[in-house]
Amino acid sequence: MKKLFTLLFAALCALSAMADEGMWIPLLLQKNEAAMQKSGMRITAKDIYDINNACLKDAIILFNQGCTGEYVSSEGLFLTNHHCGYSYITSHSTVEHDYLTHGFWAMTREQELPCPGLTATRLVKMEDVTFQVLDGITPETSEADRTEIVEKNIAAITKEATKGTHYKAIIKPFYYGNQYFMYINEVFTDVRLVGAPPSNIGKFGGDTDNWMWPRHTGDFSMFRVYADKDNKPAAYSKDNKPYKPLKHFDISLKGVEEGDFTFVFGYPGTTRRYVTSDQVNLSANQENPIRIALRDIRLHHYKNAMEQSPAQRLKYASKVASIANGWKKWQGETLGINRLKGVEQKKAQEDEFQQWAENYKRLRIRDYDYTTVLPELHKNYEALTSVDLEWTYFNEAVMASDFMGRAHRLYAIAQMSNDSLAQLQIRKFLKDNERYFTDFAEHTLVDKAIFVETFEYMHKAGYAPYLDKADLGKIYDNSMLTKKGAVEKFFKGYKASEKSAKKLLADPAVDLFNVAYSYSYTPEKRSQYKEANQNINRLMRIYVKGMMTQYPDSNFFPDANLTLRVAYGHVEGFTPRDGVYYKPYSTLDGIMQKENPDIYDYVVTPRLHELYNKKDYGRYANAKGEMPVAFIATNHTTGGNSGSPVLNADGQLIGINFDRCWEGTMSDLLFDPGYCRNISLDIRYCLFIIDKYAGARHLVDEMTIVR
Ligand code: ARG
Ligand code: GLU
């Protein structure tokens, strides 16, 4: 009985957003204003988003297409994470100027480093365009026609909205297409690197500490946006001036205490809050375990190699960082979902929906029948799941080794009948190939082991019957891909033709790729997957609308879709497991405790020691005289929120979001206020590093600091 009650209660809670759950639309923030103020906020929804006046949203940027940044000076200076700026810091690093290892600080504007390709996007305004987008669609419109009409309408609306301006417009579906919003953006393209701490600060703790609390990573970097003489976006030019943002954040040195209100304002990428039990089960218990097991193999071999020498470590660092990031998150996600009995919770919720739908149909309040949507969803998940699992294996096993990645490129060249296109790809391949053999001379054993073991794993699982008689070791050894100069020789005088393609496909590696690909990506499987997916999307649109009708008084937040959102909560520790309580903030003492000169990720520089020993924290210490480093709060965030400003009750900057706690990583699917915490860098540590550690006081002087 108690169990039933718990499940029912969980189901009820799961329908309306739980305390602190949600990523809210700035334009509609009036709906949350009372709750936010009740939680402690002292500003208004209009201070955060206002169409007519400069407001906090003008201080936020979308950093490329995957991170967030925030302006902290009237001269275009902005902050984001170290891991967001990583590739730009790396690209400016050489052996003589290793900014990645030692840090980089522009002491003058002239020293700021252009970053071609990097964009900083400001949201000018957003608008509900649902009626315009759905114009011409009736209940009888087929899904295919609907897609076509929506696309046509979107093209027309965005064209009209940006006519005669330098703005770019984008329209995105919300609630699976029950609603559409248009975003008018201003995209800046002259963005320059201003500062980055050394790796042993910006990446302190590395992959070991990633997703974990207590955390001590100084995960920030600084950039500046430049604009033309009219303060408008322009391509890089010496004559450009620092951009004058409409708004930049005040920075508070007061810090936060447990229980204090905070909010995060940024660009969360993807959540799947309303999916059914089938999807939760597919993600948590089917996809994740496959991905984790196959990445275990890769990580095992890379980590062994990294321990051989510092040079090897550097070679694999960024590869391992990206493989390990998903690998670790999925483990936390699956554990979290099973701890919450996520599948059962969703099923209980679906039972209730079904009951409600039957009643609703009987009452005939309106003529909409919601009784078939869940059974149909279930049917489509059955069709989707088998292909999905096969493709998960393909992506994580076939594509695991560099060997198959390179074979894939040759396979693509073999498909090209246009010779000039083929030559272009061949040139690119040969260039990379040369680097491959110089950089990865000792790599081949690692890659061979990964190739053999991942394929074997997939074969054992029954997803690669074509391997029954294959000798993987021979394939590896006999391919021209593993012989220096062999591919170069092969492509001498190559001309795209059926005959040359045949020769290329005869290489054992390319042949294996071809067989694996042709086996997994048949036209039948593709259309089965596509059809199921389209149906699921259509049915989810109905299901979500049904849930909104079922609970008319609940405020349903729309899933994250890389549009600007506000998440709010409060600073709070938590109990990850029995007998353990996590305090909500960490300090420099923890860095000293973690220090280990023998482990790369835990090296502490003499300079940081010196400041620590002298307690030379200046105005950046907290009231207890400690140097705060990071803190956790109940704000609902996800990938893309990296670099987002974390703000206090007055809308002042107190931190930079950079991660979530491992025990709460199921929050993309299910939020649990007991476990879900975002991790933020304390802005005081960031300023301490810039000012005291690096001596770049001029950058802090540009900022507006309030006490
Ligand atoms: N977990 C963070 C995120 O998802 C940080 C990733 C980068 N850091 C790392 N050690 N791999 O983006
Ligand atoms: N590190 C993540 C990012 O790059 C944020 C962590 C999360 O997924 O919440 O966006």
XYZ file of C-alpha atoms and ligand atoms in Angstrom:
729
model
C 0.000 0.000 0.000
C 2.737 2.357 0.982
C 4.567 1.489 -2.221
C 1.496 2.201 -4.310
C 1.044 5.501 -2.585
C 4.667 6.449 -3.177
C 4.346 5.639 -6.842
C 1.136 7.596 -7.205
C 2.617 10.499 -5.372
C 5.692 10.372 -7.552
C 3.476 10.285 -10.617
C 1.565 13.348 -9.476
C 4.746 15.271 -8.757
C 6.180 14.202 -12.062
C 3.396 15.925 -13.930
C 3.786 19.417 -12.690
C 7.298 20.739 -12.375
C 8.875 19.930 -9.022
C 10.434 22.565 -6.843
C 13.326 24.156 -8.740
C 12.725 22.056 -11.824
C 12.300 23.840 -15.121
C 13.962 25.906 -17.813
C 11.659 28.798 -18.441
C 11.069 31.009 -21.461
C 12.264 34.574 -20.719
C 9.395 36.156 -22.677
C 6.861 34.358 -20.458
C 8.710 34.806 -17.197
C 5.820 36.840 -15.743
C 4.261 33.445 -15.026
C 7.178 32.552 -12.753
C 7.762 35.972 -11.252
C 5.707 35.440 -8.092
C 7.356 32.077 -7.394
C 10.813 33.507 -8.044
C 10.202 36.426 -5.735
C 8.811 34.109 -3.117
C 12.058 32.143 -3.396
C 13.970 35.324 -2.665
C 14.420 37.175 -5.952
C 14.425 40.945 -5.518
C 14.229 41.972 -9.164
C 11.346 41.607 -11.624
C 10.714 39.443 -14.659
C 10.980 42.634 -16.699
C 14.498 43.283 -15.426
C 15.422 39.917 -16.889
C 13.581 40.140 -20.188
C 12.076 43.285 -21.650
C 11.328 43.921 -25.323
C 11.562 47.682 -25.059
C 14.449 48.321 -22.701
C 17.961 47.071 -22.149
C 17.713 44.181 -19.710
C 19.760 41.252 -18.423
C 19.154 39.203 -21.575
C 21.275 41.731 -23.500
C 24.266 40.677 -21.425
C 23.991 37.030 -22.533
C 25.504 35.449 -25.596
C 25.290 32.087 -27.269
C 28.954 31.076 -27.647
C 29.150 29.276 -31.004
C 26.396 26.628 -30.998
C 26.921 24.949 -27.663
C 27.956 27.185 -24.781
C 26.856 30.397 -23.099
C 28.792 33.558 -22.256
C 28.088 36.800 -20.396
C 29.307 40.365 -20.804
C 31.131 41.756 -17.810
C 32.270 45.123 -19.141
C 30.964 47.967 -21.252
C 33.699 47.132 -23.753
C 32.593 43.758 -24.974
C 34.539 41.627 -22.501
C 32.780 38.351 -21.744
C 33.280 35.239 -19.653
C 32.617 31.624 -20.519
C 34.102 28.269 -19.455
C 37.656 27.117 -20.062
C 36.262 23.945 -21.646
C 34.154 26.091 -24.001
C 37.110 28.207 -25.114
C 39.370 25.142 -25.142
C 39.781 24.709 -28.890
C 40.564 28.418 -29.351
C 43.128 28.365 -26.568
C 44.652 25.237 -28.141
C 44.664 26.671 -31.641
C 46.754 29.638 -30.475
C 49.147 27.390 -28.554
C 52.517 26.354 -29.904
C 55.487 24.691 -28.255
C 57.055 28.140 -27.651
C 53.778 29.734 -26.545
C 51.878 26.962 -24.845
C 48.895 28.986 -23.655
C 46.946 25.829 -22.908
C 49.488 24.692 -20.346
C 50.669 28.020 -19.004
C 47.683 30.281 -19.520
C 47.259 33.406 -21.612
C 46.544 36.985 -20.598
C 46.351 39.856 -23.072
C 48.010 42.757 -21.297
C 46.929 45.173 -24.028
C 44.077 45.170 -26.554
C 46.654 44.602 -29.311
C 47.587 41.292 -27.750
C 44.043 39.936 -27.938
C 43.936 36.989 -30.343
C 41.395 36.737 -33.197
C 39.426 33.476 -33.288
C 38.211 32.869 -36.838
C 34.971 30.924 -36.943
C 33.912 31.831 -33.411
C 30.527 33.537 -33.113
C 28.829 35.375 -30.255
C 25.081 35.646 -30.732
C 22.827 38.116 -28.919
C 19.094 37.611 -28.773
C 17.425 40.832 -29.914
C 13.889 39.642 -29.231
C 11.645 36.620 -29.298
C 8.055 36.231 -30.383
C 5.294 33.610 -30.312
C 4.626 32.769 -33.974
C 2.519 29.643 -33.486
C -0.466 30.873 -35.503
C 1.634 32.029 -38.437
C 3.659 28.797 -38.505
C 0.588 26.567 -38.339
C -1.350 28.603 -40.885
C -2.927 26.270 -43.424
C -2.840 23.201 -41.186
C -6.084 21.456 -40.265
C -6.713 18.378 -38.101
C -6.910 16.415 -41.362
C -3.480 17.491 -42.640
C -1.129 14.524 -42.964
C 2.176 14.588 -41.095
C 4.184 14.865 -44.293
C 2.096 17.800 -45.503
C 2.310 19.396 -42.106
C 6.096 19.295 -42.172
C 6.108 20.855 -45.615
C 3.675 23.634 -44.710
C 5.544 24.419 -41.495
C 8.845 24.661 -43.364
C 7.341 26.922 -46.002
C 5.719 29.178 -43.426
C 8.923 29.381 -41.382
C 10.925 30.424 -44.435
C 8.436 33.179 -45.240
C 8.111 34.460 -41.669
C 11.860 34.624 -41.017
C 12.494 36.324 -44.346
C 9.884 38.963 -43.611
C 11.073 39.473 -40.024
C 14.665 40.286 -40.990
C 13.992 42.284 -44.158
C 16.252 45.331 -44.286
C 18.143 44.430 -41.097
C 21.441 42.713 -40.290
C 19.612 40.319 -37.981
C 19.151 36.592 -38.385
C 15.879 34.889 -37.490
C 15.294 31.343 -36.385
C 12.046 29.602 -35.474
C 11.977 26.599 -33.158
C 9.218 24.199 -32.145
C 8.235 23.932 -28.485
C 6.282 21.087 -26.869
C 6.865 18.944 -29.983
C 5.324 21.555 -32.250
C 2.337 22.643 -30.187
C 3.945 26.054 -30.096
C 6.579 27.949 -32.109
C 8.805 30.849 -31.133
C 10.847 33.065 -33.382
C 14.245 34.363 -32.253
C 15.715 37.464 -33.843
C 19.469 37.358 -33.341
C 22.490 39.547 -33.869
C 25.559 37.439 -34.680
C 29.016 38.846 -33.959
C 31.964 37.295 -35.770
C 34.989 39.274 -34.582
C 35.638 37.584 -31.250
C 39.093 37.576 -29.657
C 40.714 35.558 -26.914
C 41.597 37.757 -23.930
C 42.518 35.396 -21.143
C 42.704 31.788 -20.003
C 44.144 30.294 -16.833
C 46.766 27.554 -17.077
C 45.371 24.050 -17.524
C 46.188 23.085 -13.967
C 43.665 25.714 -12.883
C 41.170 25.766 -15.771
C 41.055 21.968 -15.957
C 42.110 21.159 -12.400
C 40.901 17.656 -11.538
C 40.548 16.786 -15.238
C 38.362 13.843 -16.129
C 38.653 12.322 -12.674
C 36.750 15.199 -11.116
C 34.519 15.811 -14.132
C 30.790 15.627 -13.177
C 31.814 15.392 -9.540
C 31.417 17.267 -6.332
C 33.393 18.505 -4.377
C 34.952 20.313 -7.295
C 37.881 22.690 -7.663
C 38.092 23.444 -11.374
C 38.775 27.088 -12.323
C 36.737 26.522 -15.461
C 36.712 29.969 -17.117
C 38.148 31.867 -20.068
C 37.655 35.402 -21.374
C 36.961 36.824 -24.795
C 36.079 40.198 -26.282
C 33.610 40.991 -29.029
C 34.590 43.615 -31.591
C 32.194 45.537 -33.831
C 32.360 48.094 -36.608
C 32.262 51.849 -36.031
C 28.458 51.715 -35.679
C 28.703 48.995 -33.008
C 27.351 46.443 -35.494
C 28.673 42.936 -36.211
C 31.523 42.866 -38.703
C 34.113 40.412 -39.930
C 37.521 40.691 -38.248
C 39.301 43.947 -38.980
C 42.099 45.866 -37.287
C 39.793 48.890 -37.403
C 36.996 47.234 -35.428
C 36.270 48.628 -31.962
C 35.347 46.787 -28.777
C 31.606 46.158 -28.891
C 29.488 48.184 -26.475
C 26.836 45.815 -25.130
C 23.449 47.229 -24.176
C 23.974 45.674 -20.791
C 26.725 43.958 -18.843
C 26.506 42.207 -15.499
C 27.385 43.792 -12.189
C 29.587 41.402 -10.261
C 28.888 40.803 -6.587
C 31.688 39.864 -4.198
C 29.201 39.044 -1.442
C 28.893 35.411 -2.465
C 26.009 33.199 -1.459
C 25.029 31.172 1.583
C 23.174 27.893 1.708
C 19.503 28.598 0.993
C 20.120 31.751 -1.052
C 18.177 32.298 -4.262
C 20.111 31.911 -7.523
C 19.192 31.742 -11.166
C 20.994 30.626 -14.307
C 20.371 32.454 -17.573
C 21.665 30.669 -20.662
C 21.293 28.231 -23.525
C 20.450 24.666 -22.365
C 20.739 22.239 -25.301
C 18.428 19.223 -24.934
C 16.140 17.708 -22.328
C 13.447 15.040 -22.718
C 11.142 15.698 -19.845
C 7.851 14.383 -21.254
C 8.917 11.143 -22.943
C 7.212 7.865 -22.069
C 8.470 4.886 -20.052
C 9.628 3.201 -23.275
C 12.031 6.021 -24.061
C 13.297 6.209 -20.482
C 13.926 2.483 -20.563
C 15.591 2.683 -23.967
C 17.942 5.446 -22.835
C 18.752 4.229 -19.351
C 18.754 0.470 -19.673
C 19.499 -0.240 -23.316
C 21.525 2.520 -24.993
C 23.563 3.694 -22.026
C 24.933 0.270 -20.994
C 26.077 -0.448 -24.573
C 27.769 2.905 -24.911
C 29.399 2.615 -21.515
C 30.746 -0.901 -22.125
C 32.217 -0.008 -25.501
C 33.761 3.192 -24.178
C 35.256 1.215 -21.288
C 37.324 -0.606 -23.905
C 38.501 2.575 -25.550
C 39.264 4.385 -22.314
C 41.164 1.415 -20.922
C 43.586 1.423 -23.855
C 43.953 5.183 -24.111
C 44.556 5.587 -20.408
C 47.227 2.896 -20.449
C 48.933 4.696 -23.304
C 48.676 8.031 -21.518
C 50.558 6.643 -18.573
C 53.531 5.762 -20.776
C 54.810 9.297 -21.341
C 53.849 12.975 -21.116
C 53.881 13.161 -24.917
C 51.375 10.307 -25.146
C 49.262 11.929 -22.475
C 48.992 15.116 -24.492
C 48.127 13.195 -27.633
C 45.141 11.470 -26.126
C 43.965 14.128 -23.673
C 41.292 15.785 -25.745
C 40.061 12.492 -27.241
C 39.751 10.975 -23.808
C 38.070 14.097 -22.438
C 35.282 13.844 -24.961
C 34.834 10.057 -24.757
C 34.906 10.123 -20.976
C 32.471 13.020 -20.685
C 29.538 11.060 -22.140
C 30.704 7.766 -20.604
C 30.584 9.195 -17.106
C 27.377 11.144 -17.549
C 25.483 8.094 -18.864
C 26.541 6.050 -15.860
C 25.187 8.708 -13.522
C 22.050 9.030 -15.612
C 21.211 5.326 -15.560
C 21.938 5.005 -11.849
C 19.792 8.055 -11.153
C 16.869 6.826 -13.234
C 16.922 3.421 -11.615
C 17.254 4.943 -8.146
C 14.137 6.984 -8.907
C 12.397 3.939 -10.410
C 12.046 6.138 -13.442
C 10.455 3.568 -15.711
C 7.829 2.592 -13.104
C 7.199 6.246 -12.339
C 6.520 6.970 -15.978
C 4.291 3.891 -16.266
C 2.203 4.996 -13.295
C 1.850 8.379 -14.909
C 0.811 6.767 -18.188
C -1.830 4.651 -16.419
C -3.312 7.787 -14.972
C -3.257 9.532 -18.278
C -5.006 6.581 -19.870
C -7.737 6.621 -17.238
C -8.173 10.330 -17.644
C -8.307 9.965 -21.424
C -11.061 7.332 -21.181
C -13.131 9.640 -18.985
C -12.425 12.608 -21.167
C -13.612 10.709 -24.196
C -16.762 9.544 -22.397
C -17.622 13.068 -21.303
C -17.022 14.334 -24.822
C -16.003 17.732 -23.513
C -14.340 18.174 -26.822
C -14.109 15.707 -29.633
C -10.446 14.965 -29.129
C -9.671 11.346 -28.408
C -6.517 10.857 -26.356
C -7.090 7.177 -25.632
C -5.045 5.832 -28.531
C -1.949 7.965 -28.193
C -0.074 5.900 -25.589
C -0.728 2.489 -27.182
C 0.406 3.927 -30.510
C 3.516 5.408 -28.969
C 4.323 2.026 -27.490
C 3.918 0.345 -30.867
C 6.240 2.830 -32.522
C 8.867 2.420 -29.824
C 8.890 -1.286 -30.549
C 9.703 -0.511 -34.169
C 12.291 2.083 -33.222
C 14.120 0.148 -30.531
C 15.546 -2.692 -32.616
C 17.103 -0.313 -35.159
C 18.183 2.083 -32.453
C 20.167 -0.606 -30.646
C 21.843 -1.714 -33.813
C 22.881 1.834 -34.632
C 24.103 2.421 -31.108
C 26.436 -0.546 -31.598
C 27.509 0.767 -34.965
C 28.352 4.214 -33.624
C 30.146 3.017 -30.531
C 31.860 -0.083 -31.927
C 32.386 0.231 -35.679
C 33.280 3.907 -35.315
C 35.411 3.441 -32.189
C 38.851 3.079 -33.740
C 40.748 5.597 -35.811
C 41.301 2.706 -38.186
C 37.597 2.478 -39.056
C 37.190 6.257 -38.957
C 39.876 6.498 -41.628
C 38.361 3.569 -43.560
C 35.063 5.448 -43.529
C 36.709 8.381 -45.294
C 38.120 6.125 -47.988
C 34.729 4.488 -48.344
C 33.197 7.935 -48.899
C 35.782 8.698 -51.577
C 34.904 5.425 -53.306
C 31.282 6.613 -53.519
C 32.241 9.784 -55.402
C 31.770 9.804 -59.151
C 32.734 13.461 -59.488
C 36.509 13.450 -59.795
C 37.176 17.000 -58.569
C 35.170 16.316 -55.400
C 37.070 13.079 -54.933
C 40.428 14.819 -55.430
C 39.517 17.401 -52.810
C 38.735 14.676 -50.279
C 41.847 12.746 -51.225
C 44.030 15.807 -50.646
C 42.414 16.347 -47.242
C 42.812 12.712 -46.357
C 46.467 12.567 -47.352
C 47.217 15.667 -45.322
C 45.642 14.137 -42.222
C 47.274 10.832 -42.989
C 50.718 12.339 -42.938
C 50.016 13.871 -39.551
C 48.581 10.572 -38.413
C 51.818 8.758 -39.091
C 54.034 11.422 -37.540
C 51.865 12.046 -34.475
C 50.694 8.529 -33.858
C 53.689 6.374 -34.696
C 53.273 4.483 -31.424
C 49.517 4.617 -31.697
C 48.940 1.655 -33.914
C 48.970 -0.968 -31.155
C 46.433 0.979 -29.125
C 44.206 1.487 -32.124
C 44.468 -2.127 -33.194
C 43.409 -3.338 -29.766
C 40.460 -0.946 -29.741
C 39.442 -1.981 -33.240
C 39.599 -5.703 -32.487
C 37.964 -5.590 -29.067
C 35.060 -3.306 -29.950
C 34.172 -5.373 -33.018
C 34.447 -8.557 -30.979
C 32.173 -7.120 -28.332
C 29.560 -6.261 -30.930
C 29.919 -9.675 -32.558
C 29.355 -11.441 -29.245
C 26.257 -9.374 -28.680
C 24.910 -10.682 -31.987
C 25.023 -7.433 -33.925
C 27.717 -8.376 -36.437
C 27.033 -11.830 -37.898
C 29.216 -10.863 -40.868
C 32.240 -11.293 -38.586
C 31.674 -15.023 -38.152
C 34.699 -15.929 -40.204
C 36.608 -12.663 -40.159
C 40.148 -12.344 -38.858
C 40.208 -8.836 -37.435
C 43.925 -8.813 -36.705
C 44.701 -9.693 -40.305
C 42.359 -7.037 -41.614
C 44.192 -4.486 -39.544
C 47.644 -5.628 -40.598
C 46.845 -6.058 -44.274
C 45.137 -2.745 -44.917
C 47.101 0.021 -46.615
C 45.857 2.278 -43.794
C 48.411 0.823 -41.412
C 51.356 1.051 -43.780
C 53.193 4.290 -44.065
C 53.140 5.667 -47.594
C 50.730 3.007 -48.878
C 47.657 5.204 -49.226
C 49.757 7.886 -50.905
C 50.923 5.301 -53.396
C 47.402 4.028 -53.984
C 46.032 7.468 -54.808
C 48.795 8.350 -57.267
C 46.982 8.974 -60.538
C 43.606 8.071 -58.997
C 40.621 9.137 -61.081
C 37.096 8.697 -59.813
C 35.503 5.831 -61.724
C 33.731 2.595 -61.043
C 36.956 0.737 -61.568
C 38.952 2.824 -59.105
C 36.137 2.611 -56.574
C 36.250 -1.156 -56.814
C 39.978 -1.148 -56.157
C 39.546 1.117 -53.172
C 36.763 -1.039 -51.772
C 39.038 -4.049 -52.054
C 41.258 -2.792 -49.261
C 40.467 -5.049 -46.257
C 39.593 -2.086 -44.006
C 37.396 -0.322 -46.530
C 35.789 -3.631 -47.363
C 34.979 -4.302 -43.708
C 33.537 -0.841 -43.292
C 31.448 -1.365 -46.397
C 30.128 -4.708 -45.128
C 29.353 -3.349 -41.642
C 27.665 -0.257 -43.004
C 25.649 -2.089 -45.628
C 24.510 -4.533 -42.976
C 23.318 -1.933 -40.458
C 22.091 0.863 -42.686
C 19.798 -0.938 -45.115
C 16.991 1.046 -46.793
C 14.476 -1.033 -44.796
C 16.052 -0.194 -41.457
C 16.341 3.444 -42.401
C 12.717 3.755 -43.356
C 11.592 1.764 -40.326
C 13.523 4.151 -38.110
C 12.410 7.288 -39.911
C 8.768 6.306 -39.884
C 8.797 5.365 -36.209
C 10.554 8.595 -35.338
C 8.124 10.746 -37.286
C 5.207 8.950 -35.682
C 6.695 9.369 -32.237
C 7.142 13.069 -32.784
C 3.550 13.453 -33.972
C 2.210 11.333 -31.104
C 4.292 13.174 -28.521
C 2.723 16.410 -29.749
C -0.666 14.929 -28.968
C 0.436 13.353 -25.701
C 1.951 16.579 -24.353
C -1.140 18.515 -25.351
C -3.210 15.858 -23.587
C -1.177 16.178 -20.390
C -1.616 19.935 -20.502
C -5.363 19.427 -20.808
C -5.282 16.863 -18.013
C -3.507 19.312 -15.692
C -4.686 22.749 -16.828
C -3.303 24.502 -13.755
C 0.269 23.285 -14.092
C 2.987 25.390 -15.639
C 4.725 22.984 -18.036
C 8.195 24.091 -19.009
C 9.150 23.268 -22.601
C 12.080 20.919 -23.145
C 15.437 22.610 -23.704
C 16.190 23.268 -27.391
C 19.218 25.565 -27.332
C 17.103 28.664 -26.818
C 17.584 31.166 -24.026
C 16.096 30.004 -20.703
C 15.947 30.899 -17.055
C 16.384 28.212 -14.391
C 16.052 29.154 -10.746
C 16.667 27.515 -7.414
C 18.806 27.972 -4.370
C 22.228 27.116 -3.054
C 21.985 23.758 -1.322
C 24.161 20.807 -0.319
C 22.876 17.246 -0.575
C 23.318 13.678 0.564
C 24.641 11.579 -2.340
C 24.562 8.354 -0.319
C 24.059 7.110 3.179
C 26.192 8.800 5.762
C 27.594 11.460 3.467
C 26.587 15.098 3.260
C 27.996 17.392 0.593
C 28.497 20.986 1.679
C 27.403 23.512 -0.919
C 30.757 25.195 -1.499
C 34.431 24.329 -1.936
C 37.565 26.368 -1.223
C 41.235 26.676 -2.106
C 41.993 24.398 0.861
C 40.464 21.569 -1.176
C 42.883 22.242 -4.022
C 45.771 21.873 -1.619
C 44.235 18.652 -0.262
C 43.895 17.219 -3.755
C 47.377 18.321 -4.805
C 49.570 15.557 -6.203
C 52.667 16.583 -8.148
C 52.799 13.126 -9.743
C 49.356 13.278 -11.268
C 48.998 15.763 -14.087
C 45.444 16.776 -13.218
C 46.353 17.590 -9.630
C 49.486 19.660 -10.015
C 49.452 22.960 -8.116
C 51.829 25.706 -9.233
C 54.230 27.426 -6.819
C 52.460 30.708 -7.506
C 49.136 29.376 -6.221
C 50.927 27.945 -3.179
C 52.473 31.290 -2.464
C 49.132 33.096 -2.545
C 47.587 30.340 -0.441
C 50.359 30.378 2.160
C 50.163 34.147 2.517
C 46.334 34.010 2.384
C 46.764 36.789 -0.142
C 43.147 36.761 -1.323
C 42.513 40.514 -1.204
C 38.855 41.421 -1.457
C 37.995 38.026 -2.951
C 37.997 36.059 0.334
C 34.681 35.133 1.935
C 33.595 36.346 5.375
C 35.468 33.446 6.994
C 38.681 34.437 5.242
C 38.546 31.413 2.915
C 39.058 31.535 -0.843
C 35.823 30.057 -2.256
C 36.212 28.061 -5.486
C 32.879 26.513 -6.514
C 29.332 26.061 -5.253
C 26.292 23.927 -6.004
C 22.623 24.861 -6.317
C 19.315 23.347 -7.370
C 19.112 25.140 -10.732
C 17.931 22.866 -13.539
C 20.658 22.962 -16.212
C 22.054 20.799 -18.988
C 24.746 20.741 -21.676
C 24.855 24.164 -23.337
C 24.439 25.889 -19.999
C 28.206 25.738 -19.718
C 29.471 29.253 -19.215
C 26.046 30.575 -18.196
C 25.953 33.380 -15.669
C 24.789 32.342 -12.221
C 23.018 35.292 -10.640
C 21.896 36.309 -7.169
C 18.567 37.721 -5.985
C 19.547 41.141 -7.368
C 20.557 39.820 -10.773
C 24.270 40.297 -10.051
C 26.861 37.823 -11.270
C 28.083 35.456 -8.562
C 29.285 32.515 -10.621
C 29.756 30.739 -13.934
C 27.896 27.469 -14.487
C 30.115 24.630 -15.701
C 28.772 21.225 -14.713
C 26.252 19.097 -12.849
C 26.728 16.712 -9.961
C 27.046 13.128 -11.144
C 24.279 11.772 -8.893
C 21.794 14.121 -10.573
C 22.672 13.712 -14.245
C 19.315 12.028 -14.933
C 17.804 15.508 -14.834
C 17.592 15.612 -18.644
C 14.841 13.011 -18.258
C 13.769 13.162 -14.613
C 14.495 15.866 -12.078
C 14.982 14.994 -8.433
C 15.415 17.975 -6.098
C 17.197 15.706 -3.626
C 20.053 15.011 -6.024
C 20.047 17.421 -8.951
C 22.628 20.182 -8.544
C 24.384 22.461 -10.989
C 28.033 23.290 -10.298
C 29.244 26.880 -10.607
C 32.611 28.492 -10.409
C 32.522 31.165 -7.688
C 33.139 34.466 -9.450
C 35.495 35.457 -6.627
C 37.892 32.638 -7.512
C 37.760 33.681 -11.154
C 38.616 37.302 -10.258
C 41.291 36.181 -7.797
C 42.996 34.192 -10.559
C 42.819 37.078 -13.043
C 43.890 39.728 -10.575
C 46.145 38.130 -7.963
C 47.421 35.058 -9.760
C 47.913 36.383 -13.288
C 48.379 40.061 -12.486
C 45.848 41.071 -15.122
C 44.212 43.629 -12.844
C 43.372 45.858 -15.831
C 40.729 43.286 -16.856
C 39.083 43.316 -13.439
C 39.174 47.121 -13.489
C 37.024 47.055 -16.611
C 34.290 45.226 -14.720
C 31.596 46.668 -12.495
C 32.230 45.220 -9.051
C 29.729 45.722 -6.264
C 30.145 44.611 -2.713
N 31.045 17.807 -17.751
C 31.201 19.101 -18.346
C 30.327 19.216 -19.589
O 29.544 18.339 -19.838
C 32.616 19.448 -18.620
C 33.261 18.707 -19.731
C 34.686 19.102 -20.021
N 35.608 18.635 -19.016
C 36.219 17.402 -19.004
N 37.038 17.110 -18.021
N 36.040 16.506 -19.940
O 30.543 19.879 -20.560
N 29.605 20.838 -18.972
C 28.336 20.959 -19.622
C 28.341 21.864 -20.856
O 29.336 21.969 -21.542
C 27.355 21.424 -18.622
C 27.099 20.296 -17.751
C 25.692 19.787 -17.937
O 25.457 18.960 -18.813
O 24.889 20.266 -17.148
O 27.355 22.433 -21.250
